Structures are given as structure tokens and as C-alpha cells.
Short mmCIF file of C-alpha atoms and ligand atoms in Angstrom, two decimals:
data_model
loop_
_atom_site.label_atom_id
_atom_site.label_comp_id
_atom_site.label_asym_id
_atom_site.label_seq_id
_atom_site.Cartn_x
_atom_site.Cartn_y
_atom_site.Cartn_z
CA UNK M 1 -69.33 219.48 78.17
CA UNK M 2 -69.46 217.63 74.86
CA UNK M 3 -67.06 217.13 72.11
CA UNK M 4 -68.98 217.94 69.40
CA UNK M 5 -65.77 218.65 66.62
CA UNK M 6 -62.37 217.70 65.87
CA UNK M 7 -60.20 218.37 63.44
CA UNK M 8 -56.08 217.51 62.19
CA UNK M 9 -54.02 220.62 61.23
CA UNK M 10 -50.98 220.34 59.37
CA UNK M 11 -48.53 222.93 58.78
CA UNK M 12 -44.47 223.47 57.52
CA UNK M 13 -43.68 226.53 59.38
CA UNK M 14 -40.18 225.61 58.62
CA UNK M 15 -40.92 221.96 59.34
CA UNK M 16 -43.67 219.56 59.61
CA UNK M 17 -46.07 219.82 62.53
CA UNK M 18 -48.94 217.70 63.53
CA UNK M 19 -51.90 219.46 65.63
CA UNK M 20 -55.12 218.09 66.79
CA UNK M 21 -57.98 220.95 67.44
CA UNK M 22 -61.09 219.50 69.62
CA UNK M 23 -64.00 221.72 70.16
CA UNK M 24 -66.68 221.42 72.79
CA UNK M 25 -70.56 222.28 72.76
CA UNK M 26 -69.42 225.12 75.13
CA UNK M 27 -67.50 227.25 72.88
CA UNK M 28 -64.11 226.33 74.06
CA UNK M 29 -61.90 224.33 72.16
CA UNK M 30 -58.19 222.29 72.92
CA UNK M 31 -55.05 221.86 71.05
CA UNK M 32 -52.38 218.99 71.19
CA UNK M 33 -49.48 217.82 69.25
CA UNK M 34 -49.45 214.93 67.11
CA UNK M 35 -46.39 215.61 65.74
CA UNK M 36 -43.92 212.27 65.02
CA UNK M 37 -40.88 212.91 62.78
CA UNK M 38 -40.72 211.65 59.61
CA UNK M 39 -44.04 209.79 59.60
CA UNK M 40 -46.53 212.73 60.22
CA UNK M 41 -48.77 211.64 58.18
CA UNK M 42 -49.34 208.23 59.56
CA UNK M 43 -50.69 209.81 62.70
CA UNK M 44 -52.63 212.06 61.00
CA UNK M 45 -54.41 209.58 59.56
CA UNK M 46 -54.36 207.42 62.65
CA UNK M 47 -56.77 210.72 63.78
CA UNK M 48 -58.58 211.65 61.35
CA UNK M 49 -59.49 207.67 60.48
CA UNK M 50 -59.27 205.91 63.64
CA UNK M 51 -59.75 208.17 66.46
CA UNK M 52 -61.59 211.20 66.04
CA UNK M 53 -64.85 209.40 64.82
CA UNK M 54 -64.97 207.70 68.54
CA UNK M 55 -64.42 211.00 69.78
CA UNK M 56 -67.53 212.91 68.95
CA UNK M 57 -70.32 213.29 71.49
CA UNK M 58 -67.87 212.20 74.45
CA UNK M 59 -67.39 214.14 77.74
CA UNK M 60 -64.56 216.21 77.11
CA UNK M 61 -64.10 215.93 81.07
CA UNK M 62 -63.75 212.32 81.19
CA UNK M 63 -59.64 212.37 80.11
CA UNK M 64 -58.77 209.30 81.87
CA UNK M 65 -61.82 207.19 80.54
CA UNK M 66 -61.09 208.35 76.96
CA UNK M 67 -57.18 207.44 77.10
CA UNK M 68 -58.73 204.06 78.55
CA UNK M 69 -61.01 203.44 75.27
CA UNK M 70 -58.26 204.56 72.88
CA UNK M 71 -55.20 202.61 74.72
CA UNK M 72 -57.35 199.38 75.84
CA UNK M 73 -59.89 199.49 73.55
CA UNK M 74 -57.33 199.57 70.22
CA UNK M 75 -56.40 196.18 70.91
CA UNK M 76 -53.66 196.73 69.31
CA UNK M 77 -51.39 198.88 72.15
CA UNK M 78 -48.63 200.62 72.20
CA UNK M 79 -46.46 201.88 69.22
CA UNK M 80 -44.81 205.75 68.36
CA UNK M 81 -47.98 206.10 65.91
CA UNK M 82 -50.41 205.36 68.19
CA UNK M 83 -49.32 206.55 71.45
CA UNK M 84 -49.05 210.17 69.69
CA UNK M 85 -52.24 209.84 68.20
CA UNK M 86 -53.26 209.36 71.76
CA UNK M 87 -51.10 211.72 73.38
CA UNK M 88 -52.22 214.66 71.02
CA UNK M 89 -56.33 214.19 72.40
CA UNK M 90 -55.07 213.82 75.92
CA UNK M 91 -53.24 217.08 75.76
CA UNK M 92 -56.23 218.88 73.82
CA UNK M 93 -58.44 217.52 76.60
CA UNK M 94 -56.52 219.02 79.21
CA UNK M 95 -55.90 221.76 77.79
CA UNK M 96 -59.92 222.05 77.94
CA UNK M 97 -60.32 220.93 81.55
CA UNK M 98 -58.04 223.67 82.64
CA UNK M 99 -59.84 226.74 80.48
CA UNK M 100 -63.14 225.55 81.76
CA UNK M 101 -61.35 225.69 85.48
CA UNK M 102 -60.00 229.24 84.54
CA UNK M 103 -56.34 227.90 85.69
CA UNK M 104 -53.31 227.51 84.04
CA UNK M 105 -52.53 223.78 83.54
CA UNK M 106 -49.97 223.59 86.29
CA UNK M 107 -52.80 224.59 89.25
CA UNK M 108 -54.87 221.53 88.02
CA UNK M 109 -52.10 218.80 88.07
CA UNK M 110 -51.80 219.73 91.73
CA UNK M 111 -49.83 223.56 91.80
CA UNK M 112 -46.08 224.57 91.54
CA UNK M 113 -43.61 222.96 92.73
CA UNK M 114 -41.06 226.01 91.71
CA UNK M 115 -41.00 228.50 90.07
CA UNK M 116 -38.69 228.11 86.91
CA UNK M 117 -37.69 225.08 84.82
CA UNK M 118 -34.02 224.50 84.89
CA UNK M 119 -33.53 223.58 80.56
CA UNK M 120 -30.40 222.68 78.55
CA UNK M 121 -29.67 224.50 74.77
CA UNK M 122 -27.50 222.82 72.16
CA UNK M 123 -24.18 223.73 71.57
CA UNK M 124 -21.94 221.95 68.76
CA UNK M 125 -20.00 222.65 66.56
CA UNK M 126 -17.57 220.82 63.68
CA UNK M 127 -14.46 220.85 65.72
CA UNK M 128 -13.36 220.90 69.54
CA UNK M 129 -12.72 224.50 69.13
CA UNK M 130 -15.90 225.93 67.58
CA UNK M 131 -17.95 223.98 70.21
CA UNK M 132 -15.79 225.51 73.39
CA UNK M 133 -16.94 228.77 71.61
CA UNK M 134 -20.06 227.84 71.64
CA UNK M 135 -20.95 226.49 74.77
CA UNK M 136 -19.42 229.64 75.74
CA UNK M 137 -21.84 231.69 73.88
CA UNK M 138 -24.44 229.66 75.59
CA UNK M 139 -23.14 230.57 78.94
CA UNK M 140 -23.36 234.22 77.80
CA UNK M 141 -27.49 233.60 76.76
CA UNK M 142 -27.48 232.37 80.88
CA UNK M 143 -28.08 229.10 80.34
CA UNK M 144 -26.89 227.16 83.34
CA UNK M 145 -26.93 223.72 81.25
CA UNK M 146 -25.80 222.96 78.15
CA UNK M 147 -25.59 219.58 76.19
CA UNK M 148 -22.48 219.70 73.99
CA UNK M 149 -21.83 217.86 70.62
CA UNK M 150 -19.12 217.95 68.28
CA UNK M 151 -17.67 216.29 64.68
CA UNK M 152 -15.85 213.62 64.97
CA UNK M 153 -12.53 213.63 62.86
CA UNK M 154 -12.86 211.74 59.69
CA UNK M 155 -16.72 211.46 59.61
CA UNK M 156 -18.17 213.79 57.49
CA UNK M 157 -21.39 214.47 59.55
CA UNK M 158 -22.48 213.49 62.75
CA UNK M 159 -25.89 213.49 64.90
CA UNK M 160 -26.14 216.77 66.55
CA UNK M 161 -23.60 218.72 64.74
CA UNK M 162 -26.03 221.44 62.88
CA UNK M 163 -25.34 223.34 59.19
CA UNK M 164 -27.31 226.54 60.99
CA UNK M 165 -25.67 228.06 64.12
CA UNK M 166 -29.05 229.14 65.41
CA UNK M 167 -31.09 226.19 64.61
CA UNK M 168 -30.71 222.88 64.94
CA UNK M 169 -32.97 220.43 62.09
CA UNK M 170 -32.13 216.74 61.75
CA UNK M 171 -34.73 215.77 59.36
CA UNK M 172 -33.10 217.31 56.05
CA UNK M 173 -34.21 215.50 53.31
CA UNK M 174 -37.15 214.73 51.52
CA UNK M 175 -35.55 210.85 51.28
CA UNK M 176 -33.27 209.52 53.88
CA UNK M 177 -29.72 211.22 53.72
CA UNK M 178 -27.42 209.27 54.42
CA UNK M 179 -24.26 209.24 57.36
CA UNK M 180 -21.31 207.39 58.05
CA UNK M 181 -20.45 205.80 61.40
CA UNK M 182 -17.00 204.75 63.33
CA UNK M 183 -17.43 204.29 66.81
CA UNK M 184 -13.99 204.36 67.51
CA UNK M 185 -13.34 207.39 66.40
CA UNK M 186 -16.19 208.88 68.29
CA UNK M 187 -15.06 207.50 71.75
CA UNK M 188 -11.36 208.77 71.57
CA UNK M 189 -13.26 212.24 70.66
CA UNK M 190 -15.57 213.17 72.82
CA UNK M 191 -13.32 213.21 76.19
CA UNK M 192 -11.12 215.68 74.77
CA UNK M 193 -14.18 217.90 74.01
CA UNK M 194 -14.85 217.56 77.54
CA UNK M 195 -11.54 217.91 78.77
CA UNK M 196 -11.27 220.91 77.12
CA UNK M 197 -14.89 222.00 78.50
CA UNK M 198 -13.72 221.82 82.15
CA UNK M 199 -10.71 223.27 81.36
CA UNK M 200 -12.42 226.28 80.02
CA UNK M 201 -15.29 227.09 82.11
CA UNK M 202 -14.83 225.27 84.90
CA UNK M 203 -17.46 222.85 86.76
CA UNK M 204 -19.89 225.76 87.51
CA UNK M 205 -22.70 224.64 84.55
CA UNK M 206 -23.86 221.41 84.40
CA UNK M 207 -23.17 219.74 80.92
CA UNK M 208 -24.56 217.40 78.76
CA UNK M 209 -24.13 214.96 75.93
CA UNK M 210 -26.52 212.52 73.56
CA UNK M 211 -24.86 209.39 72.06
CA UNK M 212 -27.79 208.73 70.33
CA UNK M 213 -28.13 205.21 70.55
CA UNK M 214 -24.40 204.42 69.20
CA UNK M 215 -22.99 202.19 71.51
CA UNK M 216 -23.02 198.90 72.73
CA UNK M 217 -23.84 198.50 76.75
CA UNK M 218 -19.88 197.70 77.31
CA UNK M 219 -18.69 200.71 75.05
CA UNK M 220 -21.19 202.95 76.73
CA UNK M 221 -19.57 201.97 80.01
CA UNK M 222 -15.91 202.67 78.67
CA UNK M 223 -17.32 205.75 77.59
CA UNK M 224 -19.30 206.89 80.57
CA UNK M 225 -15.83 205.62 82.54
CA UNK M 226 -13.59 208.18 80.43
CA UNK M 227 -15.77 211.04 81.24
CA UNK M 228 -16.34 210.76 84.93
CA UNK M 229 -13.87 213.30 85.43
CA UNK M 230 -15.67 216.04 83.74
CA UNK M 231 -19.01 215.31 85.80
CA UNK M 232 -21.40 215.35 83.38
CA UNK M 233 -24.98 216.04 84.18
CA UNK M 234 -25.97 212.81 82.06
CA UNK M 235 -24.94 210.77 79.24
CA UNK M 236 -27.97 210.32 76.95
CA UNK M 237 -29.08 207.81 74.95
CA UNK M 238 -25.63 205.49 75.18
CA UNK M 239 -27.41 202.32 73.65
CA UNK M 240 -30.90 201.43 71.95
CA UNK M 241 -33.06 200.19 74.31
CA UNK M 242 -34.93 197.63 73.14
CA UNK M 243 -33.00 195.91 75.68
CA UNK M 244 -33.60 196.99 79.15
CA UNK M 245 -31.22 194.74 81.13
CA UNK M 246 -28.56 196.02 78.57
CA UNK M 247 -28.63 198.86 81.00
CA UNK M 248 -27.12 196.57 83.96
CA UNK M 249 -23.81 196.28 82.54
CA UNK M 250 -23.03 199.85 81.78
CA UNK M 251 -24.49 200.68 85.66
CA UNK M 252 -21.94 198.38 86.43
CA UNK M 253 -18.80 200.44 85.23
CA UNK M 254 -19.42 204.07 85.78
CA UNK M 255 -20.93 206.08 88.15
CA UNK M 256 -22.07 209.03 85.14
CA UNK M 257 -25.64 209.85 85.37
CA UNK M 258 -27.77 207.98 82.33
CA UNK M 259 -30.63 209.51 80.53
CA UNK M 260 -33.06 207.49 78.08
CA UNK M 261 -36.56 207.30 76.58
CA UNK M 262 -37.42 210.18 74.04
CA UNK M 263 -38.07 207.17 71.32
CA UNK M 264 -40.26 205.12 74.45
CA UNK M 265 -44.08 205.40 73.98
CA UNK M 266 -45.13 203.75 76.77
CA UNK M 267 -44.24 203.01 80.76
CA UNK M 268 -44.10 199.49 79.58
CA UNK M 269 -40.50 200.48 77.58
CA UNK M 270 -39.04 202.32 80.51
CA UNK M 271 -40.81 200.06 83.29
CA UNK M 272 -37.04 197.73 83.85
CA UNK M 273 -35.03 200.46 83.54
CA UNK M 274 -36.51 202.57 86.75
CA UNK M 275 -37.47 199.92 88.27
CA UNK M 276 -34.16 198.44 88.68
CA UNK M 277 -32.57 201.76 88.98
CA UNK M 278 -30.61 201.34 85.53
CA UNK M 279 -31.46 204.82 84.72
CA UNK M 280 -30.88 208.50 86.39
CA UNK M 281 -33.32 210.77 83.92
CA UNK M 282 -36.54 209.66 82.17
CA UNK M 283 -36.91 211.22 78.73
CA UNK M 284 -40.07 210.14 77.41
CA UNK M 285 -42.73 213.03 76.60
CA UNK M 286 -45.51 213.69 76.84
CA UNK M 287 -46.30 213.60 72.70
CA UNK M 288 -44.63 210.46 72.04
CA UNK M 289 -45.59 208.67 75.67
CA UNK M 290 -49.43 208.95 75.58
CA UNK M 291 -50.00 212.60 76.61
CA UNK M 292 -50.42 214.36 80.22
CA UNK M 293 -52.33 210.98 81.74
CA UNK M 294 -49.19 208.67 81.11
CA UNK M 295 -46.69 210.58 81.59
CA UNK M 296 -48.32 211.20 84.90
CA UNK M 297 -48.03 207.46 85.45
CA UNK M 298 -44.32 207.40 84.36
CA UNK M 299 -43.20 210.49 86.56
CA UNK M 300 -44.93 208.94 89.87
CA UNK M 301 -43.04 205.19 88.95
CA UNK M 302 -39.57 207.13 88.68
CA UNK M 303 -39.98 209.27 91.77
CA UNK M 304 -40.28 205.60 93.65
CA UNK M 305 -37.17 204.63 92.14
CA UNK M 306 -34.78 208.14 92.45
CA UNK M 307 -35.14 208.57 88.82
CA UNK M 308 -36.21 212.48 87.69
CA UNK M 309 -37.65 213.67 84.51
CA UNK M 310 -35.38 214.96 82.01
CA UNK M 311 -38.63 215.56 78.70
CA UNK M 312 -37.43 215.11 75.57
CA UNK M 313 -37.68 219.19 73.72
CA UNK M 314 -36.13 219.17 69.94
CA UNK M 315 -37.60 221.37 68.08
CA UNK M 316 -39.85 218.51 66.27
CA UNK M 317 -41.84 218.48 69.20
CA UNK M 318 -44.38 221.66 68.51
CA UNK M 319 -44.82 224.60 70.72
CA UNK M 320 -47.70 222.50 72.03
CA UNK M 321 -45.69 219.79 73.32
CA UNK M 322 -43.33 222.63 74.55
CA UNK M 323 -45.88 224.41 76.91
CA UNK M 324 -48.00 221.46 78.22
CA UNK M 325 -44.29 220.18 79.09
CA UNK M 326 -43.12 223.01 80.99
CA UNK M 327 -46.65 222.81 83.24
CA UNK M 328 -45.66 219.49 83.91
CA UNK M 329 -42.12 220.44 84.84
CA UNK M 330 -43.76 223.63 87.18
CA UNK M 331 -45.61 220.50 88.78
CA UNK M 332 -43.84 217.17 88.73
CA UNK M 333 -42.08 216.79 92.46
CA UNK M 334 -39.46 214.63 90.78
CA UNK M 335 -38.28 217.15 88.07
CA UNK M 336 -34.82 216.77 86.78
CA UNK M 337 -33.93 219.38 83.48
CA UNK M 338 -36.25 220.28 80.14
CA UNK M 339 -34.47 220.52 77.25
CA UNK M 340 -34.96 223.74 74.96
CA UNK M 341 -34.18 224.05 71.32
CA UNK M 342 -35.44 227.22 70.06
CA UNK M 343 -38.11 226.99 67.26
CA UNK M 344 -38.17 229.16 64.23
CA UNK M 345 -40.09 232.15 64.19
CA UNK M 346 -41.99 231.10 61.40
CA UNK M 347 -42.97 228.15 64.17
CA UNK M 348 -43.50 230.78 67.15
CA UNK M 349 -46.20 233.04 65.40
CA UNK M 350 -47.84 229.87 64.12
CA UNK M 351 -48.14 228.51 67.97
CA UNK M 352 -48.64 231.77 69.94
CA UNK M 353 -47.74 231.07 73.61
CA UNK M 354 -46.95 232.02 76.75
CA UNK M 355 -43.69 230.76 77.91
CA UNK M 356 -40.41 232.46 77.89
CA UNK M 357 -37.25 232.45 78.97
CA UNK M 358 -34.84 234.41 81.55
CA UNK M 359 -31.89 233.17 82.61
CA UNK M 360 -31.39 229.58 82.21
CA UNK M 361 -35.06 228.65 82.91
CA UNK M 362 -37.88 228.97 81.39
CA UNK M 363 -41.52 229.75 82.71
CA UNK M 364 -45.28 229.27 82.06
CA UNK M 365 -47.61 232.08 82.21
CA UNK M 366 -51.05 232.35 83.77
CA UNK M 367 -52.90 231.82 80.71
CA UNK M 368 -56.17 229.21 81.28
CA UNK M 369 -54.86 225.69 79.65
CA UNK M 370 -51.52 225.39 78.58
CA UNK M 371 -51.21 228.40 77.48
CA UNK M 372 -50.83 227.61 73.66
CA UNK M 373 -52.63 228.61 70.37
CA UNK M 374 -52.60 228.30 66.64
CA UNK M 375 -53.21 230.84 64.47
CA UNK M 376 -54.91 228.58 61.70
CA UNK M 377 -55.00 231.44 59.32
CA UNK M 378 -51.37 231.54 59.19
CA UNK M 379 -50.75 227.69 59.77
CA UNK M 380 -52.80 227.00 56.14
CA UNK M 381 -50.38 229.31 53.91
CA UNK M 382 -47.24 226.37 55.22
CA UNK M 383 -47.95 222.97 53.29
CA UNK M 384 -46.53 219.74 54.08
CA UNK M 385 -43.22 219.23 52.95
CA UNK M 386 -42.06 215.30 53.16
CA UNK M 387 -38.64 215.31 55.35
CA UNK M 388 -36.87 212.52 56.77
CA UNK M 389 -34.12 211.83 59.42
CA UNK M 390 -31.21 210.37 58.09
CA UNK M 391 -29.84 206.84 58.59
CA UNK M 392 -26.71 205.59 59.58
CA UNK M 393 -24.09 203.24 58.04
CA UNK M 394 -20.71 202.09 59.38
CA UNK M 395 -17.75 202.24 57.16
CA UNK M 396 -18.33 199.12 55.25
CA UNK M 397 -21.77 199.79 54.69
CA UNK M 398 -23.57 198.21 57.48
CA UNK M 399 -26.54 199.75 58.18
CA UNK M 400 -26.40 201.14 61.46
CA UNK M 401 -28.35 203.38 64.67
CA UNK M 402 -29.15 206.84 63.36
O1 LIG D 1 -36.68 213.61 65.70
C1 LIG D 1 -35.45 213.25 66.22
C2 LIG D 1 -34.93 214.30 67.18
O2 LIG D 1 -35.94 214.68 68.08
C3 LIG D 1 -33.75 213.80 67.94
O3 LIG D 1 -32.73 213.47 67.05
C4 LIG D 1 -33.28 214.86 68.91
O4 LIG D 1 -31.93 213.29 70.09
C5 LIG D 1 -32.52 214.34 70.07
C6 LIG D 1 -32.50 215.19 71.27
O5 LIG D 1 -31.93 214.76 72.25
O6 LIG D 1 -33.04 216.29 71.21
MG1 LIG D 2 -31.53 212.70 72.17
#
């Protein structure tokens, strides 16, 4: 089967997504997500330029081959721009190699290994109070994990806390807004929140919290040491990590689960941290880490080392990214959690699909591929709108970790 077409959508169904559309000799046709916050158009290009003109008259069967020519053959490896750009044909191609199977994705990666995907919502809120009544709110929706974040007194914003109740969008302006910073402040917070959590609902749901990348490697382990009581199912993103051995010292001093790698793009970032069993959860995804055949690689590295998957799943990761995910998950022996913000509707009935939710998990459907669309039509009447994350600054200015 030959690729004989390929084409870059992009639509602002409510925000900016990235899709790649390759179509075959045989009349069927795969979709993957190219989407990378903030700089969509970079990978766009990166397509449109670069990649697809290598792509036409290829095998569309030959998926490991072509990730090969594109990762190898670049000479220049690696890198978020890239490894999407990469990531969104490997997920298009798979997408084809399961409708010409007539299976859903799941049966080709090698069947189920259960049969729902345990996933975490967001609850937060500006104050302790407002986010214990909505994680509770949460429990009512039957999720069975929920990642919790909450303002911090005296900051204005923070990361996670959202201005919408229902969703949650961190890239807000069409230049970089911009936040303020006190880690101090933050770590005499957050174990009250949690405090408070436990002393609520209990220890029956498993809960959550993202640091995104504020710390240093002894703070996070003063941190993670303060909220050992409350058992949390991980503590996410505690430092950059540029710096794998950074992880050492916070193993060192607490015993709280760790979770990393939704910024990685390759096994090469993450490679230290399972290996030396620094890390619990695995993060990367499969947009950002190279698609379906590197992720693959990833998973089977971290089930040597104890580590599980916990995929990245904001809600700038399309519908796409969202459903070839969730095969994954319905496959991967070494599964840990998905998370699961809710996109817009707008977003939904842009990217018809197939997955839904009951009960805390979520589940794929039988559809060939996996089991996602785009209703072009539709997608064209949304036009790019430029949006950025914000940045960070401490209190004197310093620039700082978003
Ligand atoms: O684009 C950035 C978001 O995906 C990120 O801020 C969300 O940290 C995040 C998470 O854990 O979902
Ligand atoms: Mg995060």
C-alpha cells in the first residue's frame, strides 16, 4: 500500500491543534497529532517542508523503517519539534496498519491487557476550600483518581489553578502572560491541602499533584517528605530534568512515588532516570516522544526497571493523541494511570471518536485504527489563533520554570 498524499490540518476549535492526514493508493487514509503548544506552527512546517515530501510513494506498512529515515536520517535528532513531527506520521501510519487489519489498534500492538484505563481529572481551585469541594465533585463524576492543585496565598496565579471550572487552558495569551513565583510559600501550602484531603475523603482515591518543574532536587525531597502521610499516588514533575542524576537526591529522602517526562521527546531524556530507578511513572507520550514506535521502546525499558506509564493527557494533546493513547494503555503490560482533561465540545465534534468514559476509566471502542476522525469540513471554519503558555518570574524578577 502506497502513500500517495499527505497533508497538515490546522484548526482552533477552542485552541490550536496540529493534525497530519496521510492517504494511501488504497483508499484509506491515517490521522496523527502534531500538536506542540505554543509553537504549532514550527511543526507544521517541519511537515509540510521537511517531512512529507520524503513521504510520498513509501510503504505505508513499513512504520518502523520510516521512523528510522526520519529519526536517523535527520541528522539532526531529537528535539520537541521534531520528535512530534515524527510522532504525528507514526501515529497516522498505524492508524493505517490497523484499518487495513480490520482491528482496533489495541489487537495489533499485541491485545488487551484489561479492560478499562484507570485516568486522573483535575481538580483545583483558588483556595484550600474550593479545591476539597472540588475533588469532591470529582469523586461524585466516579473518578477514582484525582490530581489536586490549589493557589498559593499571596501569588496571584499559579500553574494548574484554572479561570473556567470545567476547563482547564494554560496557554492564554496571544504573548507570554506573565506569573509570579515564591517557592516558599508554595511548600508550606500544599500539605495542608492534603491534610485537609485525607481528612475529608479518606485514603479510598488515589491522589495526585504536579509541581511543574518548581523545585530544586533537595526542596522536592522536603516536599515529597511532608506529604508522605497523605500517600499520594505520585508527585509530578518536582524538578526540570535536564538533569537526570538530580533525581538521586530526592530518591534519597522520601519514599512518595515520582512521575516525570511529558516535556521528554526521546528515551534518550528518560533513559537515567528508569534505569537507575529514580523514577516511579513515565510521562512521556506518544505526540511529543516519537509516536506509537518509541513509546513502545520506552514502555518495554520501564517495565525492566518497575517503572509504569503514567501518558501525559492535557487537553493540548488532540483527541488523536487521546485515543491512540488509551490503545496503548488497553495494551501496555506495565500500565500505571492516563490522565484525562476533558476537551471542549467545539474540540470533540472536530475529532469524532470512540472512547468514553464510565466510572473512573475510560475505554476504546472497536472501531478499525484508533478509532479517531476529523471532520475537515468543520475543522476549516476554526483558524489559527497564536496562544502562548505563560512564563514564570520569582519575586524579584528572576525569570523562572513555568
Ligand atoms: O502545554 C502544557 C500543558 O500540557 C501542561 O502544563 C499540562 O503539566 C501539565 C499536565 O500535567 O497536564
Ligand atoms: Mg504536568
Amino acid at each position: 500500500m502506497k502513500i500517495i498524499d499527505a497533508k497538515v490540518i490546522v484548526t482552533c476549535p477552542g485552541r490550536n491543534f496540529v493534525t497530519i492526514k496521510i492517504m494511501t493508493d488504497e483508499g484509506l487514509y491515517g490521522i496523527g497529532d502534531a500538536t506542540l503548544n505554543g509553537r504549532e506552527l514550527a511543526v507544521a512546517s517541519y511537515l509540510t517542508d521537511h517531512l512529507i515530501p520524503c513521504l510520498i510513494g513509501r510503504d505505508a506498512g513499513q512504520i518502523e523503517d520510516i521512523w528510522q529515515f526520519f529519526y536517523r536520517g535527520a541528522y539532526w535528532r531529537r528535539g520537541p519539534v521534531g520528535m512530534t513531527a515524527i510522532a504525528a506520521i507514526d501515529m497516522a501510519l498505524w492508524d493505517i496498519k490497523a484499518k487495513a487489519a480490520n482491528m482496533p489498534l489495541y489487537q495489533l500492538l499485541g491485545g488487551r491487557s484489561r479492560t478499562g484505563v484507570m485516568v486522573y481529572g483535575h481538580a483545583n481551585g483558588t483556595g484550600i476550600e474550593e479545591t476539597v469541594a472540588e475533588v469532591g465533585r470529582y469523586i461524585d463524576m466516579g473518578y477514582k483518581a484525582i490530581r489536586a492543585q490549589c493557589g498559593v496565598p499571596g501569588l496571584p496565579s499559579t500553574y494548574g489553578v484554572s479561570k473556567d471550572r470545567m476547563f482547564y487552558e494554560p496557554a492564554d495569551n496571544d504573548l507570554p502572560s506573565e506569573n509570579m513565583w515564591d517557592t516558599a510559600a508554595y511548600m508550606a501550602h500544599v500539605p495542608k491541602l492534603f491534610e485537609e484531603l485525607r481528612d475529608t475523603y479518606g485514603y479510598s482515591h488515589h491522589l495526585l499533584h504536579d509541581v511543574h518543574h518548581r523545585l530544586t532536587p533537595i526542596e522536592a525531597g522536603r516536599l515529597g517528605k511532608d506529604l508522605e502521610p497523605f500517600r499520594l499516588f505520585w508527585l509530578e514533575d518536582a524538578v526540570t530534568a535536564e538533569l537526570q542524576e538530580g533525581f538521586r537526591l530526592i530518591r534519597q529522602h522520601t519514599t512518595t512515588p515520582l512521575a516525570v517526562g511529558e516535556v521528554f521527546s526521546s528515551i534518550h531524556d528518560c533513559h537515567q532516570l528508569i534505569s537507575e530507578q529514580l523514577i516511579d511513572y513515565i510521562r512521556t507520550t506518544i505526540v511529543h516522544g516519537g509516536g506509537i514506535t518509541s513509546l513502545r521502546r520506552i514502555a518495554h525499558l520501564a517495565e525492566l526497571y518497575h517503572v509504569k506509564t503514567g501518558f501525559h493527557g492535557a487537553t493540548d494533546l488532540s483527541p488523536i493523541t487521546m485515543g491512540a493513547a488509551l490503545h496503548f494503555d488497553t495494551w501496555v503490560p506495565n500500565f500505571g494511570i492516563q490522565e484525562y482533561m476533558r476537551h471542549t465540545p467545539e474540540t470533540d465534534e472536530v475529532f469524532p471518536h470512540d472512547y468514553e468514559f464510565r466510572d473512573g476509566y475510560l475505554y476504546v471502542g472497536d472501531t478499525p485504527g484508533h478509532g479517531v476522525d476529523i471532520n475537515e469540513e468543520l475543522a476549516a471554519k476554526y483558524e489559527y489563533k497564536r496562544a502562548y503558555l505563560p512564563v514564570n518570574r520569582l519575586r524579584d524578577g528572576t525569570m523562572f520554570n513555568w
